[in-house]
Amino acid sequence: MSCRVSACHAMSARNMSLSRLSTAASSPDAPVAAEEVTQVKETPFVLKGELTNEDAAGMVASNGFPIAPDMLILQAKKVLAANNGCDDPDLLADDFKFVAPVVGPLSKKEFTNAFASFKIDDAFPDINANFHNFWVDPFEPGRVWYVTRATATHTGTLAGAIPPTGIRVDSPPQANSMTFNVDGQCTQLTVGYVLDKQLGNTGGLGGVFGILYAIGYGLPFPEAQPWEKSWQYALFQQTSGFATAVRKTLGL
């Protein structure tokens, strides 16, 4: 009984506060006490198993990595500003590796040679990677994650061979990361992991494969083409669906 009364009182107080706030919104001169504003604030909801910002910050602070989170993010931005380290190879460690969903691992030499020869800025002078959401991984010391959602117009020659098409590329959001050693050098770069294959005009592909597909020069192998259901998967779906129907019919 007391619980019901308390709940009613709490709801009544909340409704009264909301009513006063509504009155204040329509009448700017009407005073609203600070405690009334506080009453209508919702208690933060923490999902079971959720790692809060405070939890993550505590994990990062206690992992013993000597470079502070803000400095790690700054270092990642320096690598990006240097054309992923190709314009300043000293930013990349000797044991650096590049890993994409299909391509890689590539060594430092393999990556810098390949990426520099691609000349992405010459082919897409207006390219905008739209970097956002930089954060430090609380589980893996020295790792910085970030998201890109690039837009670009193909107005120049790509890789010295593909003439301008004038096509605008709208990439889907992609997850990327850099891992650093204690000296601040990048030991690993991962790029092109698409977050939603439905978005953009790259056929659901990330990285270079997505760009090539968008401008009509998709490479002629399955990994560089939009995903298609294999006959094995189609057969599995058909047989599993049939099996489910049989179980329902038999009441199993």
PDB file of C-alpha atoms in Angstrom:
ATOM      1  CA  MET A   1       0.000   0.000   0.000  1.00  0.00           C
ATOM      2  CA  SER A   2       2.746   2.405   0.967  1.00  0.00           C
ATOM      3  CA  CYS A   3       4.553   1.617  -2.290  1.00  0.00           C
ATOM      4  CA  ARG A   4       1.466   2.520  -4.314  1.00  0.00           C
ATOM      5  CA  VAL A   5       1.034   5.767  -2.429  1.00  0.00           C
ATOM      6  CA  SER A   6       4.707   6.644  -2.900  1.00  0.00           C
ATOM      7  CA  ALA A   7       4.487   5.919  -6.611  1.00  0.00           C
ATOM      8  CA  CYS A   8       1.378   8.096  -6.922  1.00  0.00           C
ATOM      9  CA  HIS A   9       3.068  10.906  -5.022  1.00  0.00           C
ATOM     10  CA  ALA A  10       6.167  10.640  -7.236  1.00  0.00           C
ATOM     11  CA  MET A  11       4.069  10.692 -10.410  1.00  0.00           C
ATOM     12  CA  SER A  12       2.019  13.615  -9.118  1.00  0.00           C
ATOM     13  CA  ALA A  13       5.170  15.586  -8.310  1.00  0.00           C
ATOM     14  CA  ARG A  14       6.655  14.798 -11.707  1.00  0.00           C
ATOM     15  CA  ASN A  15       3.471  15.872 -13.504  1.00  0.00           C
ATOM     16  CA  MET A  16       3.348  19.067 -11.464  1.00  0.00           C
ATOM     17  CA  SER A  17       6.965  19.851 -12.370  1.00  0.00           C
ATOM     18  CA  LEU A  18       6.300  19.173 -16.047  1.00  0.00           C
ATOM     19  CA  SER A  19       3.258  21.440 -15.897  1.00  0.00           C
ATOM     20  CA  ARG A  20       5.320  24.258 -14.380  1.00  0.00           C
ATOM     21  CA  LEU A  21       8.070  23.787 -16.938  1.00  0.00           C
ATOM     22  CA  SER A  22       5.459  23.938 -19.716  1.00  0.00           C
ATOM     23  CA  THR A  23       4.089  27.150 -18.237  1.00  0.00           C
ATOM     24  CA  ALA A  24       7.597  28.560 -18.041  1.00  0.00           C
ATOM     25  CA  ALA A  25       8.230  27.715 -21.681  1.00  0.00           C
ATOM     26  CA  SER A  26       5.130  29.626 -22.765  1.00  0.00           C
ATOM     27  CA  SER A  27       5.801  32.429 -20.263  1.00  0.00           C
ATOM     28  CA  PRO A  28       9.551  33.128 -20.185  1.00  0.00           C
ATOM     29  CA  ASP A  29       9.195  35.466 -17.205  1.00  0.00           C
ATOM     30  CA  ALA A  30       7.649  32.784 -15.011  1.00  0.00           C
ATOM     31  CA  PRO A  31      10.263  31.578 -12.455  1.00  0.00           C
ATOM     32  CA  VAL A  32      11.145  27.894 -12.280  1.00  0.00           C
ATOM     33  CA  ALA A  33      12.988  26.607  -9.240  1.00  0.00           C
ATOM     34  CA  ALA A  34      16.183  24.648  -9.889  1.00  0.00           C
ATOM     35  CA  GLU A  35      14.898  21.712  -7.847  1.00  0.00           C
ATOM     36  CA  GLU A  36      11.875  21.434 -10.163  1.00  0.00           C
ATOM     37  CA  VAL A  37      14.159  21.049 -13.169  1.00  0.00           C
ATOM     38  CA  THR A  38      16.129  18.385 -11.326  1.00  0.00           C
ATOM     39  CA  GLN A  39      12.981  16.414 -10.517  1.00  0.00           C
ATOM     40  CA  VAL A  40      12.145  15.712 -14.152  1.00  0.00           C
ATOM     41  CA  LYS A  41      15.602  14.498 -15.135  1.00  0.00           C
ATOM     42  CA  GLU A  42      15.660  10.784 -15.884  1.00  0.00           C
ATOM     43  CA  THR A  43      18.113   8.551 -14.068  1.00  0.00           C
ATOM     44  CA  PRO A  44      20.738   7.302 -16.574  1.00  0.00           C
ATOM     45  CA  PHE A  45      19.852   3.810 -17.724  1.00  0.00           C
ATOM     46  CA  VAL A  46      22.780   1.409 -17.713  1.00  0.00           C
ATOM     47  CA  LEU A  47      22.213  -1.747 -19.718  1.00  0.00           C
ATOM     48  CA  LYS A  48      23.296  -5.043 -18.214  1.00  0.00           C
ATOM     49  CA  GLY A  49      26.762  -5.712 -19.576  1.00  0.00           C
ATOM     50  CA  GLU A  50      27.221  -2.103 -20.733  1.00  0.00           C
ATOM     51  CA  LEU A  51      30.653  -0.551 -20.445  1.00  0.00           C
ATOM     52  CA  THR A  52      30.032   3.059 -19.438  1.00  0.00           C
ATOM     53  CA  ASN A  53      32.305   5.920 -20.436  1.00  0.00           C
ATOM     54  CA  GLU A  54      33.605   5.992 -16.881  1.00  0.00           C
ATOM     55  CA  ASP A  55      34.327   2.258 -16.965  1.00  0.00           C
ATOM     56  CA  ALA A  56      36.164   2.541 -20.280  1.00  0.00           C
ATOM     57  CA  ALA A  57      38.198   5.521 -19.087  1.00  0.00           C
ATOM     58  CA  GLY A  58      39.180   3.598 -15.970  1.00  0.00           C
ATOM     59  CA  MET A  59      40.307   0.601 -18.014  1.00  0.00           C
ATOM     60  CA  VAL A  60      42.381   2.780 -20.334  1.00  0.00           C
ATOM     61  CA  ALA A  61      43.961   4.567 -17.378  1.00  0.00           C
ATOM     62  CA  SER A  62      44.886   1.304 -15.662  1.00  0.00           C
ATOM     63  CA  ASN A  63      46.295  -0.625 -18.640  1.00  0.00           C
ATOM     64  CA  GLY A  64      49.787   0.821 -18.153  1.00  0.00           C
ATOM     65  CA  PHE A  65      50.222   2.147 -21.694  1.00  0.00           C
ATOM     66  CA  PRO A  66      52.577   5.168 -21.425  1.00  0.00           C
ATOM     67  CA  ILE A  67      50.816   7.416 -23.978  1.00  0.00           C
ATOM     68  CA  ALA A  68      47.721   9.276 -22.780  1.00  0.00           C
ATOM     69  CA  PRO A  69      44.452   8.751 -24.712  1.00  0.00           C
ATOM     70  CA  ASP A  70      44.299  12.301 -26.086  1.00  0.00           C
ATOM     71  CA  MET A  71      47.883  12.017 -27.321  1.00  0.00           C
ATOM     72  CA  LEU A  72      47.140   8.664 -28.963  1.00  0.00           C
ATOM     73  CA  ILE A  73      44.249  10.219 -30.859  1.00  0.00           C
ATOM     74  CA  LEU A  74      46.490  13.121 -31.853  1.00  0.00           C
ATOM     75  CA  GLN A  75      49.087  10.661 -33.155  1.00  0.00           C
ATOM     76  CA  ALA A  76      46.427   8.859 -35.201  1.00  0.00           C
ATOM     77  CA  LYS A  77      45.400  12.154 -36.757  1.00  0.00           C
ATOM     78  CA  LYS A  78      49.036  12.878 -37.623  1.00  0.00           C
ATOM     79  CA  VAL A  79      49.250   9.575 -39.493  1.00  0.00           C
ATOM     80  CA  LEU A  80      46.056  10.391 -41.387  1.00  0.00           C
ATOM     81  CA  ALA A  81      47.307  13.891 -42.214  1.00  0.00           C
ATOM     82  CA  ALA A  82      50.488  12.319 -43.628  1.00  0.00           C
ATOM     83  CA  ASN A  83      48.541  10.281 -46.206  1.00  0.00           C
ATOM     84  CA  ASN A  84      48.291   7.290 -43.868  1.00  0.00           C
ATOM     85  CA  GLY A  85      52.007   7.621 -43.158  1.00  0.00           C
ATOM     86  CA  CYS A  86      53.092   7.413 -46.807  1.00  0.00           C
ATOM     87  CA  ASP A  87      54.285  11.030 -46.764  1.00  0.00           C
ATOM     88  CA  ASP A  88      56.182  10.461 -43.508  1.00  0.00           C
ATOM     89  CA  PRO A  89      57.139   6.776 -43.175  1.00  0.00           C
ATOM     90  CA  ASP A  90      58.818   7.425 -39.823  1.00  0.00           C
ATOM     91  CA  LEU A  91      55.309   7.558 -38.353  1.00  0.00           C
ATOM     92  CA  LEU A  92      55.016   3.858 -39.188  1.00  0.00           C
ATOM     93  CA  ALA A  93      56.947   1.231 -37.234  1.00  0.00           C
ATOM     94  CA  ASP A  94      59.326  -1.121 -39.023  1.00  0.00           C
ATOM     95  CA  ASP A  95      56.995  -4.022 -38.191  1.00  0.00           C
ATOM     96  CA  PHE A  96      53.940  -2.091 -39.407  1.00  0.00           C
ATOM     97  CA  LYS A  97      51.178  -4.036 -41.137  1.00  0.00           C
ATOM     98  CA  PHE A  98      48.092  -2.981 -43.074  1.00  0.00           C
ATOM     99  CA  VAL A  99      44.980  -5.133 -42.751  1.00  0.00           C
ATOM    100  CA  ALA A 100      41.700  -4.670 -44.646  1.00  0.00           C
ATOM    101  CA  PRO A 101      38.730  -7.059 -44.954  1.00  0.00           C
ATOM    102  CA  VAL A 102      40.276  -8.692 -48.047  1.00  0.00           C
ATOM    103  CA  VAL A 103      43.693  -7.116 -48.612  1.00  0.00           C
ATOM    104  CA  GLY A 104      46.567  -7.798 -46.255  1.00  0.00           C
ATOM    105  CA  PRO A 105      48.394  -8.135 -44.084  1.00  0.00           C
ATOM    106  CA  LEU A 106      50.789  -5.901 -46.034  1.00  0.00           C
ATOM    107  CA  SER A 107      54.215  -4.915 -44.738  1.00  0.00           C
ATOM    108  CA  LYS A 108      55.273  -1.291 -44.378  1.00  0.00           C
ATOM    109  CA  LYS A 109      57.072  -1.313 -47.728  1.00  0.00           C
ATOM    110  CA  GLU A 110      54.242  -3.093 -49.540  1.00  0.00           C
ATOM    111  CA  PHE A 111      51.650  -0.721 -48.141  1.00  0.00           C
ATOM    112  CA  THR A 112      53.487   2.552 -48.763  1.00  0.00           C
ATOM    113  CA  ASN A 113      54.358   1.551 -52.326  1.00  0.00           C
ATOM    114  CA  ALA A 114      50.814   0.447 -53.145  1.00  0.00           C
ATOM    115  CA  PHE A 115      48.971   3.307 -51.462  1.00  0.00           C
ATOM    116  CA  ALA A 116      51.240   6.033 -52.803  1.00  0.00           C
ATOM    117  CA  SER A 117      50.861   4.730 -56.368  1.00  0.00           C
ATOM    118  CA  PHE A 118      47.087   4.797 -56.124  1.00  0.00           C
ATOM    119  CA  LYS A 119      47.131   8.646 -55.982  1.00  0.00           C
ATOM    120  CA  ILE A 120      43.657   8.964 -54.547  1.00  0.00           C
ATOM    121  CA  ASP A 121      43.856  12.748 -54.099  1.00  0.00           C
ATOM    122  CA  ASP A 122      44.730  13.282 -57.767  1.00  0.00           C
ATOM    123  CA  ALA A 123      41.710  11.272 -58.885  1.00  0.00           C
ATOM    124  CA  PHE A 124      39.343  12.750 -56.284  1.00  0.00           C
ATOM    125  CA  PRO A 125      40.467  16.331 -55.526  1.00  0.00           C
ATOM    126  CA  ASP A 126      37.338  17.034 -53.470  1.00  0.00           C
ATOM    127  CA  ILE A 127      37.531  13.881 -51.366  1.00  0.00           C
ATOM    128  CA  ASN A 128      36.275  14.253 -47.802  1.00  0.00           C
ATOM    129  CA  ALA A 129      36.816  11.272 -45.523  1.00  0.00           C
ATOM    130  CA  ASN A 130      34.480  12.714 -42.853  1.00  0.00           C
ATOM    131  CA  PHE A 131      36.566  11.310 -39.998  1.00  0.00           C
ATOM    132  CA  HIS A 132      34.637  11.131 -36.734  1.00  0.00           C
ATOM    133  CA  ASN A 133      34.228   9.282 -33.427  1.00  0.00           C
ATOM    134  CA  PHE A 134      37.883   8.870 -32.481  1.00  0.00           C
ATOM    135  CA  TRP A 135      38.206   6.802 -29.301  1.00  0.00           C
ATOM    136  CA  VAL A 136      40.778   4.705 -27.499  1.00  0.00           C
ATOM    137  CA  ASP A 137      40.091   0.985 -27.123  1.00  0.00           C
ATOM    138  CA  PRO A 138      39.719   0.052 -23.437  1.00  0.00           C
ATOM    139  CA  PHE A 139      40.579  -3.597 -24.134  1.00  0.00           C
ATOM    140  CA  GLU A 140      43.617  -3.284 -26.402  1.00  0.00           C
ATOM    141  CA  PRO A 141      46.279  -0.859 -25.137  1.00  0.00           C
ATOM    142  CA  GLY A 142      47.506   1.648 -27.713  1.00  0.00           C
ATOM    143  CA  ARG A 143      44.655   1.166 -30.174  1.00  0.00           C
ATOM    144  CA  VAL A 144      42.602   4.051 -31.582  1.00  0.00           C
ATOM    145  CA  TRP A 145      39.334   3.523 -33.438  1.00  0.00           C
ATOM    146  CA  TYR A 146      37.578   5.980 -35.744  1.00  0.00           C
ATOM    147  CA  VAL A 147      34.820   6.050 -38.346  1.00  0.00           C
ATOM    148  CA  THR A 148      34.843   7.413 -41.900  1.00  0.00           C
ATOM    149  CA  ARG A 149      32.055   8.090 -44.371  1.00  0.00           C
ATOM    150  CA  ALA A 150      33.848   9.406 -47.432  1.00  0.00           C
ATOM    151  CA  THR A 151      32.390  11.381 -50.302  1.00  0.00           C
ATOM    152  CA  ALA A 152      34.331  12.206 -53.480  1.00  0.00           C
ATOM    153  CA  THR A 153      33.916  13.028 -57.164  1.00  0.00           C
ATOM    154  CA  HIS A 154      36.040  11.223 -59.747  1.00  0.00           C
ATOM    155  CA  THR A 155      37.457  14.113 -61.787  1.00  0.00           C
ATOM    156  CA  GLY A 156      41.077  12.991 -62.222  1.00  0.00           C
ATOM    157  CA  THR A 157      42.983   9.953 -63.443  1.00  0.00           C
ATOM    158  CA  LEU A 158      43.035   7.129 -60.901  1.00  0.00           C
ATOM    159  CA  ALA A 159      46.156   4.998 -60.422  1.00  0.00           C
ATOM    160  CA  GLY A 160      47.567   6.443 -63.642  1.00  0.00           C
ATOM    161  CA  ALA A 161      45.136   4.380 -65.726  1.00  0.00           C
ATOM    162  CA  ILE A 162      41.445   5.031 -65.016  1.00  0.00           C
ATOM    163  CA  PRO A 163      40.171   8.215 -66.726  1.00  0.00           C
ATOM    164  CA  PRO A 164      37.775  10.605 -64.963  1.00  0.00           C
ATOM    165  CA  THR A 165      34.149   9.469 -64.931  1.00  0.00           C
ATOM    166  CA  GLY A 166      32.600  12.393 -63.085  1.00  0.00           C
ATOM    167  CA  ILE A 167      30.862   9.924 -60.780  1.00  0.00           C
ATOM    168  CA  ARG A 168      30.300  10.911 -57.161  1.00  0.00           C
ATOM    169  CA  VAL A 169      31.287   8.254 -54.654  1.00  0.00           C
ATOM    170  CA  ASP A 170      29.245   7.959 -51.472  1.00  0.00           C
ATOM    171  CA  SER A 171      30.891   5.432 -49.200  1.00  0.00           C
ATOM    172  CA  PRO A 172      29.067   3.660 -46.370  1.00  0.00           C
ATOM    173  CA  PRO A 173      30.297   4.279 -42.821  1.00  0.00           C
ATOM    174  CA  GLN A 174      33.433   2.261 -42.170  1.00  0.00           C
ATOM    175  CA  ALA A 175      35.280   1.308 -39.000  1.00  0.00           C
ATOM    176  CA  ASN A 176      39.051   1.829 -38.979  1.00  0.00           C
ATOM    177  CA  SER A 177      41.795   1.597 -36.383  1.00  0.00           C
ATOM    178  CA  MET A 178      45.441   2.265 -35.649  1.00  0.00           C
ATOM    179  CA  THR A 179      47.563   0.514 -33.077  1.00  0.00           C
ATOM    180  CA  PHE A 180      50.663   2.222 -31.668  1.00  0.00           C
ATOM    181  CA  ASN A 181      53.785   1.075 -29.868  1.00  0.00           C
ATOM    182  CA  VAL A 182      55.168   2.816 -26.794  1.00  0.00           C
ATOM    183  CA  ASP A 183      57.262   5.088 -29.041  1.00  0.00           C
ATOM    184  CA  GLY A 184      54.142   6.444 -30.734  1.00  0.00           C
ATOM    185  CA  GLN A 185      54.709   4.684 -34.057  1.00  0.00           C
ATOM    186  CA  CYS A 186      51.813   2.993 -35.822  1.00  0.00           C
ATOM    187  CA  THR A 187      52.215  -0.788 -35.854  1.00  0.00           C
ATOM    188  CA  GLN A 188      48.924  -1.635 -37.531  1.00  0.00           C
ATOM    189  CA  LEU A 189      46.329   0.131 -39.679  1.00  0.00           C
ATOM    190  CA  THR A 190      42.961  -1.494 -40.323  1.00  0.00           C
ATOM    191  CA  VAL A 191      40.508   0.130 -42.745  1.00  0.00           C
ATOM    192  CA  GLY A 192      37.370  -0.503 -44.759  1.00  0.00           C
ATOM    193  CA  TYR A 193      35.188  -2.511 -42.380  1.00  0.00           C
ATOM    194  CA  VAL A 194      31.690  -1.502 -43.540  1.00  0.00           C
ATOM    195  CA  LEU A 195      29.135  -0.850 -40.804  1.00  0.00           C
ATOM    196  CA  ASP A 196      26.036  -0.943 -43.020  1.00  0.00           C
ATOM    197  CA  LYS A 197      26.300  -2.398 -46.520  1.00  0.00           C
ATOM    198  CA  GLN A 198      22.931  -0.876 -47.483  1.00  0.00           C
ATOM    199  CA  LEU A 199      24.313   2.661 -47.490  1.00  0.00           C
ATOM    200  CA  GLY A 200      26.203   4.519 -50.211  1.00  0.00           C
ATOM    201  CA  ASN A 201      26.819   3.517 -53.832  1.00  0.00           C
ATOM    202  CA  THR A 202      29.850   1.251 -53.405  1.00  0.00           C
ATOM    203  CA  GLY A 203      27.896  -1.990 -53.501  1.00  0.00           C
ATOM    204  CA  GLY A 204      28.419  -2.463 -49.781  1.00  0.00           C
ATOM    205  CA  LEU A 205      32.193  -2.567 -50.265  1.00  0.00           C
ATOM    206  CA  GLY A 206      34.721  -0.615 -48.247  1.00  0.00           C
ATOM    207  CA  GLY A 207      38.115   0.852 -49.031  1.00  0.00           C
ATOM    208  CA  VAL A 208      39.552   0.851 -52.547  1.00  0.00           C
ATOM    209  CA  PHE A 209      37.287  -1.968 -53.750  1.00  0.00           C
ATOM    210  CA  GLY A 210      34.260   0.172 -52.949  1.00  0.00           C
ATOM    211  CA  ILE A 211      35.649   3.195 -54.784  1.00  0.00           C
ATOM    212  CA  LEU A 212      36.433   1.151 -57.894  1.00  0.00           C
ATOM    213  CA  TYR A 213      32.982  -0.409 -57.918  1.00  0.00           C
ATOM    214  CA  ALA A 214      31.248   2.967 -57.537  1.00  0.00           C
ATOM    215  CA  ILE A 215      32.997   4.457 -60.586  1.00  0.00           C
ATOM    216  CA  GLY A 216      32.297   1.413 -62.738  1.00  0.00           C
ATOM    217  CA  TYR A 217      35.682  -0.288 -62.520  1.00  0.00           C
ATOM    218  CA  GLY A 218      34.995  -3.031 -60.008  1.00  0.00           C
ATOM    219  CA  LEU A 219      37.664  -5.717 -60.085  1.00  0.00           C
ATOM    220  CA  PRO A 220      36.622  -9.072 -61.618  1.00  0.00           C
ATOM    221  CA  PHE A 221      36.609 -11.342 -58.581  1.00  0.00           C
ATOM    222  CA  PRO A 222      33.961 -11.970 -55.893  1.00  0.00           C
ATOM    223  CA  GLU A 223      35.755 -10.133 -53.072  1.00  0.00           C
ATOM    224  CA  ALA A 224      35.658  -6.883 -55.095  1.00  0.00           C
ATOM    225  CA  GLN A 225      31.988  -7.186 -56.049  1.00  0.00           C
ATOM    226  CA  PRO A 226      28.770  -6.719 -54.053  1.00  0.00           C
ATOM    227  CA  TRP A 227      27.926  -9.650 -51.833  1.00  0.00           C
ATOM    228  CA  GLU A 228      25.853 -12.399 -53.422  1.00  0.00           C
ATOM    229  CA  LYS A 229      24.344 -15.402 -51.748  1.00  0.00           C
ATOM    230  CA  SER A 230      26.274 -18.589 -52.518  1.00  0.00           C
ATOM    231  CA  TRP A 231      24.438 -21.674 -53.725  1.00  0.00           C
ATOM    232  CA  GLN A 232      25.562 -23.433 -50.548  1.00  0.00           C
ATOM    233  CA  TYR A 233      23.942 -20.786 -48.349  1.00  0.00           C
ATOM    234  CA  ALA A 234      20.779 -20.783 -50.476  1.00  0.00           C
ATOM    235  CA  LEU A 235      20.570 -24.566 -50.145  1.00  0.00           C
ATOM    236  CA  PHE A 236      21.124 -24.339 -46.394  1.00  0.00           C
ATOM    237  CA  GLN A 237      18.292 -21.813 -46.042  1.00  0.00           C
ATOM    238  CA  GLN A 238      15.947 -23.968 -48.107  1.00  0.00           C
ATOM    239  CA  THR A 239      16.716 -27.160 -46.211  1.00  0.00           C
ATOM    240  CA  SER A 240      16.607 -25.490 -42.799  1.00  0.00           C
ATOM    241  CA  GLY A 241      13.274 -23.908 -43.715  1.00  0.00           C
ATOM    242  CA  PHE A 242      11.948 -27.288 -44.823  1.00  0.00           C
ATOM    243  CA  ALA A 243      13.169 -28.900 -41.617  1.00  0.00           C
ATOM    244  CA  THR A 244      11.415 -26.238 -39.535  1.00  0.00           C
ATOM    245  CA  ALA A 245       8.161 -26.775 -41.429  1.00  0.00           C
ATOM    246  CA  VAL A 246       8.367 -30.537 -40.836  1.00  0.00           C
ATOM    247  CA  ARG A 247       8.968 -30.049 -37.102  1.00  0.00           C
ATOM    248  CA  LYS A 248       5.961 -27.737 -36.855  1.00  0.00           C
ATOM    249  CA  THR A 249       3.782 -30.203 -38.748  1.00  0.00           C
ATOM    250  CA  LEU A 250       4.823 -33.016 -36.418  1.00  0.00           C
ATOM    251  CA  GLY A 251       4.417 -30.796 -33.375  1.00  0.00           C
ATOM    252  CA  LEU A 252       8.043 -31.179 -32.398  1.00  0.00           C
TER     253      LEU A 252
END
